[in-house]
Tab-separated table of C-alpha atoms in Angstrom:
chain	number	residue	atom	x	y	z
R	1	UNK	CA	-19.352	10.913	12.280
R	2	UNK	CA	-18.769	14.437	13.460
R	3	UNK	CA	-15.011	13.541	14.572
R	4	UNK	CA	-14.298	12.734	10.626
R	5	UNK	CA	-14.659	16.032	10.203
R	6	UNK	CA	-16.794	14.746	7.097
R	7	UNK	CA	-20.486	16.032	5.757
R	8	UNK	CA	-23.520	16.098	6.367
R	9	UNK	CA	-23.069	17.617	9.566
R	10	UNK	CA	-25.665	15.194	11.399
R	11	UNK	CA	-26.113	15.594	15.290
R	12	UNK	CA	-28.221	13.071	17.058
R	13	UNK	CA	-30.181	14.974	20.248
R	14	UNK	CA	-30.876	12.828	22.639
R	15	UNK	CA	-30.394	9.384	20.726
R	16	UNK	CA	-29.817	6.222	22.422
R	17	UNK	CA	-26.249	5.492	22.472
R	18	UNK	CA	-26.745	1.707	21.557
R	19	UNK	CA	-28.355	2.686	18.019
R	20	UNK	CA	-25.640	4.920	17.271
R	21	UNK	CA	-22.953	2.140	17.790
R	22	UNK	CA	-21.522	0.840	14.317
R	23	UNK	CA	-19.500	-1.353	16.188
R	24	UNK	CA	-21.425	-3.152	17.882
R	25	UNK	CA	-22.141	-5.921	15.553
R	26	UNK	CA	-20.389	-7.478	12.144
R	27	UNK	CA	-20.997	-5.137	9.995
R	28	UNK	CA	-22.870	-7.438	7.628
R	29	UNK	CA	-24.460	-9.941	9.768
R	30	UNK	CA	-26.796	-12.753	9.112
R	31	UNK	CA	-29.636	-11.112	8.432
R	32	UNK	CA	-31.492	-7.743	9.409
R	33	UNK	CA	-33.934	-6.668	11.075
R	34	UNK	CA	-36.694	-7.083	8.560
R	35	UNK	CA	-34.216	-8.265	4.929
R	36	UNK	CA	-31.604	-10.754	4.616
R	37	UNK	CA	-28.327	-9.514	4.042
R	38	UNK	CA	-25.971	-9.737	1.047
R	39	UNK	CA	-21.799	-11.421	1.858
R	40	UNK	CA	-19.553	-8.980	1.396
R	41	UNK	CA	-16.685	-10.555	-0.441
R	42	UNK	CA	-17.077	-12.237	-4.515
R	43	UNK	CA	-17.174	-15.207	-2.486
R	44	UNK	CA	-17.289	-17.629	0.931
R	45	UNK	CA	-15.123	-15.788	3.585
R	46	UNK	CA	-14.421	-17.166	7.100
R	47	UNK	CA	-15.479	-15.240	10.766
R	48	UNK	CA	-13.203	-13.427	12.294
R	49	UNK	CA	-11.803	-15.044	14.923
R	50	UNK	CA	-9.534	-14.039	18.553
R	51	UNK	CA	-11.359	-12.479	21.317
R	52	UNK	CA	-13.264	-8.781	20.944
R	53	UNK	CA	-11.901	-5.355	21.392
R	54	UNK	CA	-12.262	-4.407	25.493
R	55	UNK	CA	-13.779	-1.402	24.691
R	56	UNK	CA	-16.925	-2.082	21.228
R	57	UNK	CA	-18.868	1.040	20.865
R	58	UNK	CA	-19.956	1.445	24.200
R	59	UNK	CA	-18.274	0.808	28.501
R	60	UNK	CA	-17.286	-3.066	28.639
R	61	UNK	CA	-20.236	-3.459	31.031
R	62	UNK	CA	-22.684	-1.419	28.994
R	63	UNK	CA	-25.904	-2.599	27.140
R	64	UNK	CA	-24.821	-3.946	24.344
R	65	UNK	CA	-21.565	-6.266	25.470
R	66	UNK	CA	-24.077	-7.627	28.144
R	67	UNK	CA	-26.967	-8.369	25.925
R	68	UNK	CA	-25.482	-9.131	22.537
R	69	UNK	CA	-28.204	-11.460	21.516
R	70	UNK	CA	-30.978	-8.839	21.612
R	71	UNK	CA	-28.763	-6.366	19.343
R	72	UNK	CA	-29.492	-6.375	15.604
R	73	UNK	CA	-29.021	-3.800	12.713
R	74	UNK	CA	-32.431	-2.685	11.568
R	75	UNK	CA	-30.881	-1.297	8.019
R	76	UNK	CA	-27.730	-0.797	6.079
R	77	UNK	CA	-27.345	0.557	2.614
R	78	UNK	CA	-25.277	-2.362	1.325
R	79	UNK	CA	-22.178	-2.824	-0.295
R	80	UNK	CA	-19.162	-5.227	-1.352
R	81	UNK	CA	-16.227	-4.150	-0.435
R	82	UNK	CA	-14.498	-2.323	-3.294
R	83	UNK	CA	-11.053	-2.690	-3.157
R	84	UNK	CA	-9.602	-6.402	-3.431
R	85	UNK	CA	-6.316	-7.379	-4.948
R	86	UNK	CA	-5.239	-4.784	-7.622
R	87	UNK	CA	-4.595	-2.096	-4.677
R	88	UNK	CA	-2.341	-4.400	-2.960
R	89	UNK	CA	-0.769	-5.123	-6.293
R	90	UNK	CA	0.067	-2.167	-7.171
R	91	UNK	CA	1.220	-0.735	-4.507
R	92	UNK	CA	4.473	-3.614	-4.564
R	93	UNK	CA	5.108	-2.178	-7.872
R	94	UNK	CA	5.013	1.197	-7.559
R	95	UNK	CA	7.371	0.492	-4.450
R	96	UNK	CA	9.513	-1.294	-7.602
R	97	UNK	CA	9.569	1.864	-10.294
R	98	UNK	CA	9.486	4.713	-7.703
R	99	UNK	CA	12.359	3.069	-5.183
R	100	UNK	CA	14.821	2.131	-7.852
R	101	UNK	CA	14.394	4.935	-10.140
R	102	UNK	CA	15.016	6.938	-6.916
R	103	UNK	CA	18.315	5.071	-5.863
R	104	UNK	CA	19.534	5.417	-9.448
R	105	UNK	CA	19.197	9.490	-9.103
R	106	UNK	CA	21.011	9.199	-5.647
R	107	UNK	CA	24.390	7.161	-7.968
R	108	UNK	CA	24.010	9.722	-10.765
R	109	UNK	CA	24.069	12.682	-7.835
R	110	UNK	CA	26.540	11.470	-6.118
R	111	UNK	CA	30.242	11.465	-7.345
R	112	UNK	CA	31.704	9.001	-4.909
R	113	UNK	CA	29.051	6.512	-6.386
R	114	UNK	CA	30.006	4.868	-10.088
R	115	UNK	CA	27.140	5.501	-12.417
R	116	UNK	CA	27.108	1.970	-14.593
R	117	UNK	CA	24.749	2.589	-17.601
R	118	UNK	CA	24.134	-0.908	-17.783
R	119	UNK	CA	22.527	-0.681	-14.300
R	120	UNK	CA	19.990	1.627	-15.021
R	121	UNK	CA	19.200	-0.356	-18.881
R	122	UNK	CA	18.421	-3.548	-17.021
R	123	UNK	CA	17.571	-2.169	-13.263
R	124	UNK	CA	15.664	0.759	-15.026
R	125	UNK	CA	14.291	-1.047	-17.300
R	126	UNK	CA	12.460	-3.193	-15.161
R	127	UNK	CA	11.421	-0.284	-12.992
R	128	UNK	CA	9.863	0.525	-15.838
R	129	UNK	CA	7.853	-2.412	-16.456
R	130	UNK	CA	6.292	-1.931	-12.864
R	131	UNK	CA	5.215	1.151	-12.716
R	132	UNK	CA	3.446	0.614	-16.376
R	133	UNK	CA	1.723	-2.672	-14.624
R	134	UNK	CA	0.599	-0.196	-12.111
R	135	UNK	CA	-0.891	2.411	-14.376
R	136	UNK	CA	-3.114	-0.992	-16.095
R	137	UNK	CA	-3.616	-2.094	-12.436
R	138	UNK	CA	-4.916	1.497	-11.661
R	139	UNK	CA	-7.031	1.734	-14.477
R	140	UNK	CA	-8.269	-2.222	-14.047
R	141	UNK	CA	-9.468	-1.151	-10.810
R	142	UNK	CA	-11.831	1.799	-11.598
R	143	UNK	CA	-15.699	1.292	-11.861
R	144	UNK	CA	-15.172	2.655	-15.339
R	145	UNK	CA	-12.445	2.955	-16.886
R	146	UNK	CA	-13.394	5.280	-19.395
R	147	UNK	CA	-13.202	8.197	-17.298
R	148	UNK	CA	-9.656	7.811	-15.981
R	149	UNK	CA	-8.483	11.139	-18.767
R	150	UNK	CA	-11.269	13.006	-16.297
R	151	UNK	CA	-8.441	12.835	-13.522
R	152	UNK	CA	-5.967	14.644	-16.376
R	153	UNK	CA	-8.803	17.078	-17.908
R	154	UNK	CA	-10.705	17.744	-15.426
R	155	UNK	CA	-9.058	17.244	-12.140
R	156	UNK	CA	-10.170	18.196	-8.381
R	157	UNK	CA	-6.506	18.821	-7.906
R	158	UNK	CA	-8.277	18.603	-3.981
R	159	UNK	CA	-8.216	15.399	-4.142
R	160	UNK	CA	-5.287	13.144	-4.003
R	161	UNK	CA	-6.562	10.575	-6.386
R	162	UNK	CA	-6.637	13.662	-9.335
R	163	UNK	CA	-2.862	15.027	-7.974
R	164	UNK	CA	-1.629	10.848	-7.779
R	165	UNK	CA	-2.518	11.063	-11.581
R	166	UNK	CA	-0.424	14.108	-12.998
R	167	UNK	CA	2.468	12.672	-10.210
R	168	UNK	CA	2.086	9.472	-12.287
R	169	UNK	CA	2.600	11.120	-15.041
R	170	UNK	CA	5.250	12.712	-14.659
R	171	UNK	CA	7.599	10.409	-13.305
R	172	UNK	CA	6.756	8.465	-16.628
R	173	UNK	CA	7.769	11.045	-18.737
R	174	UNK	CA	11.007	11.749	-16.684
R	175	UNK	CA	12.277	7.950	-16.200
R	176	UNK	CA	11.003	6.987	-19.599
R	177	UNK	CA	13.053	9.599	-21.201
R	178	UNK	CA	15.985	9.229	-18.771
R	179	UNK	CA	16.241	5.575	-19.077
R	180	UNK	CA	15.596	5.990	-23.309
R	181	UNK	CA	18.755	8.146	-23.293
R	182	UNK	CA	20.826	5.397	-21.203
R	183	UNK	CA	20.240	3.585	-23.681
R	184	UNK	CA	20.768	5.211	-26.922
R	185	UNK	CA	23.923	5.478	-25.650
R	186	UNK	CA	24.871	2.382	-23.627
R	187	UNK	CA	23.805	1.461	-27.571
R	188	UNK	CA	26.719	3.203	-28.485
R	189	UNK	CA	24.241	5.339	-30.302
R	190	UNK	CA	24.628	8.896	-28.623
R	191	UNK	CA	27.405	10.339	-26.226
R	192	UNK	CA	25.069	10.783	-22.694
R	193	UNK	CA	25.916	14.246	-21.490
R	194	UNK	CA	26.305	14.544	-17.765
R	195	UNK	CA	24.421	17.963	-17.011
R	196	UNK	CA	21.617	16.563	-18.503
R	197	UNK	CA	21.827	12.592	-16.663
R	198	UNK	CA	22.392	15.411	-13.572
R	199	UNK	CA	19.476	17.285	-14.510
R	200	UNK	CA	16.976	13.820	-14.954
R	201	UNK	CA	18.369	12.489	-11.764
R	202	UNK	CA	17.531	15.312	-9.746
R	203	UNK	CA	13.843	15.388	-11.437
R	204	UNK	CA	13.766	11.364	-11.286
R	205	UNK	CA	14.408	11.398	-7.457
R	206	UNK	CA	11.599	13.387	-5.775
R	207	UNK	CA	9.031	12.102	-8.251
R	208	UNK	CA	9.959	8.642	-7.474
R	209	UNK	CA	9.436	9.466	-3.991
R	210	UNK	CA	6.787	10.524	-3.706
R	211	UNK	CA	5.415	7.943	-6.337
R	212	UNK	CA	6.155	5.398	-4.072
R	213	UNK	CA	4.835	7.023	-0.960
R	214	UNK	CA	1.414	9.370	-2.281
R	215	UNK	CA	-1.174	6.224	-1.378
R	216	UNK	CA	-0.172	7.331	2.554
R	217	UNK	CA	-1.680	10.690	1.973
R	218	UNK	CA	-4.568	9.259	-0.143
R	219	UNK	CA	-5.504	6.332	2.150
R	220	UNK	CA	-5.489	9.356	5.533
R	221	UNK	CA	-8.343	11.448	2.687
R	222	UNK	CA	-10.998	8.130	3.084
R	223	UNK	CA	-12.483	9.357	6.754
R	224	UNK	CA	-14.392	6.466	6.569
R	225	UNK	CA	-11.695	3.978	7.220
R	226	UNK	CA	-10.191	4.373	10.295
R	227	UNK	CA	-6.688	2.131	9.968
R	228	UNK	CA	-5.754	3.786	7.628
R	229	UNK	CA	-5.571	7.684	9.216
R	230	UNK	CA	-2.027	6.208	11.323
R	231	UNK	CA	0.035	9.065	10.208
R	232	UNK	CA	3.041	7.128	9.904
R	233	UNK	CA	1.929	5.181	6.869
R	234	UNK	CA	3.883	7.417	4.518
R	235	UNK	CA	7.059	6.799	6.588
R	236	UNK	CA	6.041	2.811	6.588
R	237	UNK	CA	5.705	3.852	3.149
R	238	UNK	CA	8.680	5.228	2.440
R	239	UNK	CA	10.973	2.063	4.380
R	240	UNK	CA	8.696	-0.885	2.293
R	241	UNK	CA	10.289	1.546	-1.047
R	242	UNK	CA	13.539	1.656	-0.226
R	243	UNK	CA	13.497	-1.988	0.970
R	244	UNK	CA	12.470	-3.399	-2.472
R	245	UNK	CA	14.403	-0.635	-4.282
R	246	UNK	CA	17.698	-1.963	-3.002
R	247	UNK	CA	16.494	-5.424	-3.007
R	248	UNK	CA	15.602	-5.047	-7.187
R	249	UNK	CA	19.295	-3.644	-7.507
R	250	UNK	CA	21.053	-6.028	-5.625
R	251	UNK	CA	18.909	-9.116	-7.706
R	252	UNK	CA	20.923	-7.684	-10.584
R	253	UNK	CA	23.632	-9.286	-9.765
R	254	UNK	CA	22.089	-12.404	-11.120
R	255	UNK	CA	22.072	-11.429	-14.594
R	256	UNK	CA	25.228	-9.279	-14.829
R	257	UNK	CA	28.088	-7.695	-12.978
R	258	UNK	CA	28.024	-4.789	-10.957
R	259	UNK	CA	30.757	-2.274	-9.865
R	260	UNK	CA	32.303	-3.496	-6.245
R	261	UNK	CA	30.781	-0.309	-4.348
R	262	UNK	CA	27.450	-0.378	-6.114
R	263	UNK	CA	26.916	-4.536	-5.422
R	264	UNK	CA	28.208	-3.685	-1.769
R	265	UNK	CA	26.007	-0.620	-1.112
R	266	UNK	CA	22.938	-2.101	-2.467
R	267	UNK	CA	23.372	-5.573	-0.872
R	268	UNK	CA	24.363	-4.163	2.400
R	269	UNK	CA	21.198	-1.800	1.789
R	270	UNK	CA	18.785	-4.812	1.146
R	271	UNK	CA	19.642	-6.222	4.095
R	272	UNK	CA	19.586	-3.362	6.298
R	273	UNK	CA	16.008	-2.154	5.096
R	274	UNK	CA	14.902	-5.406	5.627
R	275	UNK	CA	15.144	-5.526	9.231
R	276	UNK	CA	14.608	-1.246	9.428
R	277	UNK	CA	11.144	-2.652	7.416
R	278	UNK	CA	10.453	-5.542	9.971
R	279	UNK	CA	11.054	-3.567	13.017
R	280	UNK	CA	9.019	-0.519	11.733
R	281	UNK	CA	5.745	-2.722	10.591
R	282	UNK	CA	5.879	-4.597	14.059
R	283	UNK	CA	6.406	-1.347	15.861
R	284	UNK	CA	4.038	0.427	14.357
R	285	UNK	CA	1.271	-2.001	14.650
R	286	UNK	CA	1.836	-3.366	18.377
R	287	UNK	CA	3.157	-0.158	20.559
R	288	UNK	CA	1.295	2.804	18.249
R	289	UNK	CA	-2.005	3.773	20.061
R	290	UNK	CA	-5.509	3.609	17.605
R	291	UNK	CA	-6.803	7.016	18.192
R	292	UNK	CA	-10.679	5.423	17.558
R	293	UNK	CA	-12.224	2.240	18.597
R	294	UNK	CA	-12.931	1.558	15.050
R	295	UNK	CA	-9.235	1.893	14.140
R	296	UNK	CA	-8.896	-0.801	16.667
R	297	UNK	CA	-11.384	-2.896	15.510
R	298	UNK	CA	-9.880	-3.135	12.444
R	299	UNK	CA	-6.082	-3.744	13.822
R	300	UNK	CA	-7.487	-6.906	15.267
R	301	UNK	CA	-8.962	-7.928	12.255
R	302	UNK	CA	-5.817	-7.118	10.442
R	303	UNK	CA	-3.730	-9.090	12.791
R	304	UNK	CA	-6.089	-11.978	14.876
R	305	UNK	CA	-9.128	-12.329	12.865
R	306	UNK	CA	-9.894	-12.921	9.534
R	307	UNK	CA	-6.296	-11.523	7.664
R	308	UNK	CA	-3.760	-12.889	10.023
R	309	UNK	CA	-2.449	-15.668	7.972
R	310	UNK	CA	-1.928	-13.125	5.362
R	311	UNK	CA	-0.117	-10.770	8.233
R	312	UNK	CA	2.225	-13.427	9.687
R	313	UNK	CA	2.856	-16.325	7.739
R	314	UNK	CA	2.783	-13.744	3.812
R	315	UNK	CA	3.505	-10.719	5.250
R	316	UNK	CA	6.036	-11.277	8.555
R	317	UNK	CA	7.290	-14.626	7.030
R	318	UNK	CA	7.801	-14.498	3.812
R	319	UNK	CA	8.458	-10.637	3.517
R	320	UNK	CA	10.803	-10.646	5.785
R	321	UNK	CA	12.321	-13.666	7.726
R	322	UNK	CA	13.107	-16.189	4.990
R	323	UNK	CA	14.595	-13.597	2.956
R	324	UNK	CA	16.960	-12.444	6.124
R	325	UNK	CA	17.687	-16.150	5.754
R	326	UNK	CA	18.298	-16.379	2.467
R	327	UNK	CA	20.876	-13.373	2.611
R	328	UNK	CA	22.977	-15.313	4.652
R	329	UNK	CA	23.978	-17.518	1.577
R	330	UNK	CA	25.317	-14.733	0.102
R	331	UNK	CA	24.829	-15.747	-3.433
R	332	UNK	CA	23.069	-13.819	-6.477
R	333	UNK	CA	20.285	-16.774	-6.896
R	334	UNK	CA	19.419	-16.352	-3.430
R	335	UNK	CA	19.702	-12.444	-3.641
R	336	UNK	CA	17.112	-12.763	-6.551
R	337	UNK	CA	14.586	-15.707	-4.152
R	338	UNK	CA	14.727	-13.022	-1.317
R	339	UNK	CA	13.498	-10.131	-2.774
R	340	UNK	CA	10.856	-12.657	-4.618
R	341	UNK	CA	9.872	-13.254	-1.397
R	342	UNK	CA	9.867	-9.856	-0.378
R	343	UNK	CA	7.319	-8.744	-3.015
R	344	UNK	CA	5.364	-11.499	-1.510
R	345	UNK	CA	5.303	-10.709	1.966
R	346	UNK	CA	4.361	-6.558	0.781
R	347	UNK	CA	1.241	-8.009	-1.381
R	348	UNK	CA	1.064	-10.201	1.790
R	349	UNK	CA	1.441	-7.146	4.270
R	350	UNK	CA	-1.118	-4.920	1.832
R	351	UNK	CA	-4.024	-6.744	1.200
R	352	UNK	CA	-4.461	-7.588	4.777
R	353	UNK	CA	-3.899	-3.726	5.928
R	354	UNK	CA	-6.392	-2.646	2.182
R	355	UNK	CA	-8.902	-5.436	3.601
R	356	UNK	CA	-9.292	-5.210	7.520
R	357	UNK	CA	-10.621	-1.583	7.684
R	358	UNK	CA	-13.574	-2.581	4.703
R	359	UNK	CA	-14.565	-5.140	7.295
R	360	UNK	CA	-15.924	-2.592	9.979
R	361	UNK	CA	-18.891	-0.681	10.231
R	362	UNK	CA	-17.794	3.110	10.510
R	363	UNK	CA	-21.255	4.843	10.145
């Protein structure tokens, strides 16, 4: 498609529009004109539900919508869906790691908020564990894990995959160093110098934010997935990382006694971030118009089609409504449960967001 800005630059002169409308049929029909088709998934899946969009590659009263039974795929280069559960799982774990360290960096830089080394030892330790899970999921999802080091030794700097590899490496070094020094200070092995803490906080804050949201820019480079091209995705991921980072820190109240001011800030901040996340999600998915028909079809599959249960029951109900209800109890166990359900909800929402565009033909 020329409008996608991709190559090679192929233009169809006097081509029939009926033959150039990829959304006229399902991407993987039961059969092609002269052959069978393989399923997109590794397992069986239910057909999408809900009405088709008003525009479907051609005008509503065009030949495709009037005689769909006469339209058939002649040939298609088949491949199964490439991205599955590891991608939405790694999104959640990197939200936790990046969000927690960015928030801890803010508390370390602001003298008005008391910095408690115990919060860094327990909260930062959990965030570091999530960071290493993130790296493991990324390597696991690669078709050739043995070539992971190429991202560091032979990077293509125009790709956000290579940029992300270096970003995650830098963040891991800074976060691990900071956590290790705070742990040594907590065990009274050393005295943590305040200037060093401030320096590490200044480095960790932007690295944590970029770790949480770089996937939005990576998605923007996937020209074949129009739903991921929305400019609000990095902003939405910032809200998600803030929400889940505040949830992780407020959940520490179940295990350690948080400083009163810090505990109040993260507790109220978690409620505010959940509310903002719910509002931002619904506004983004229902009010922002999609630029292309392919994006509209993918949005339909996410909200009303094949992945509607992941979106509504998982992303909205478990991810936002239930945590907000639990937080009204104002007890540590309920806060911890709210954080857990928020993580499950983010996984479900991102699963629908990742999977739905891969069902839509775009070439």
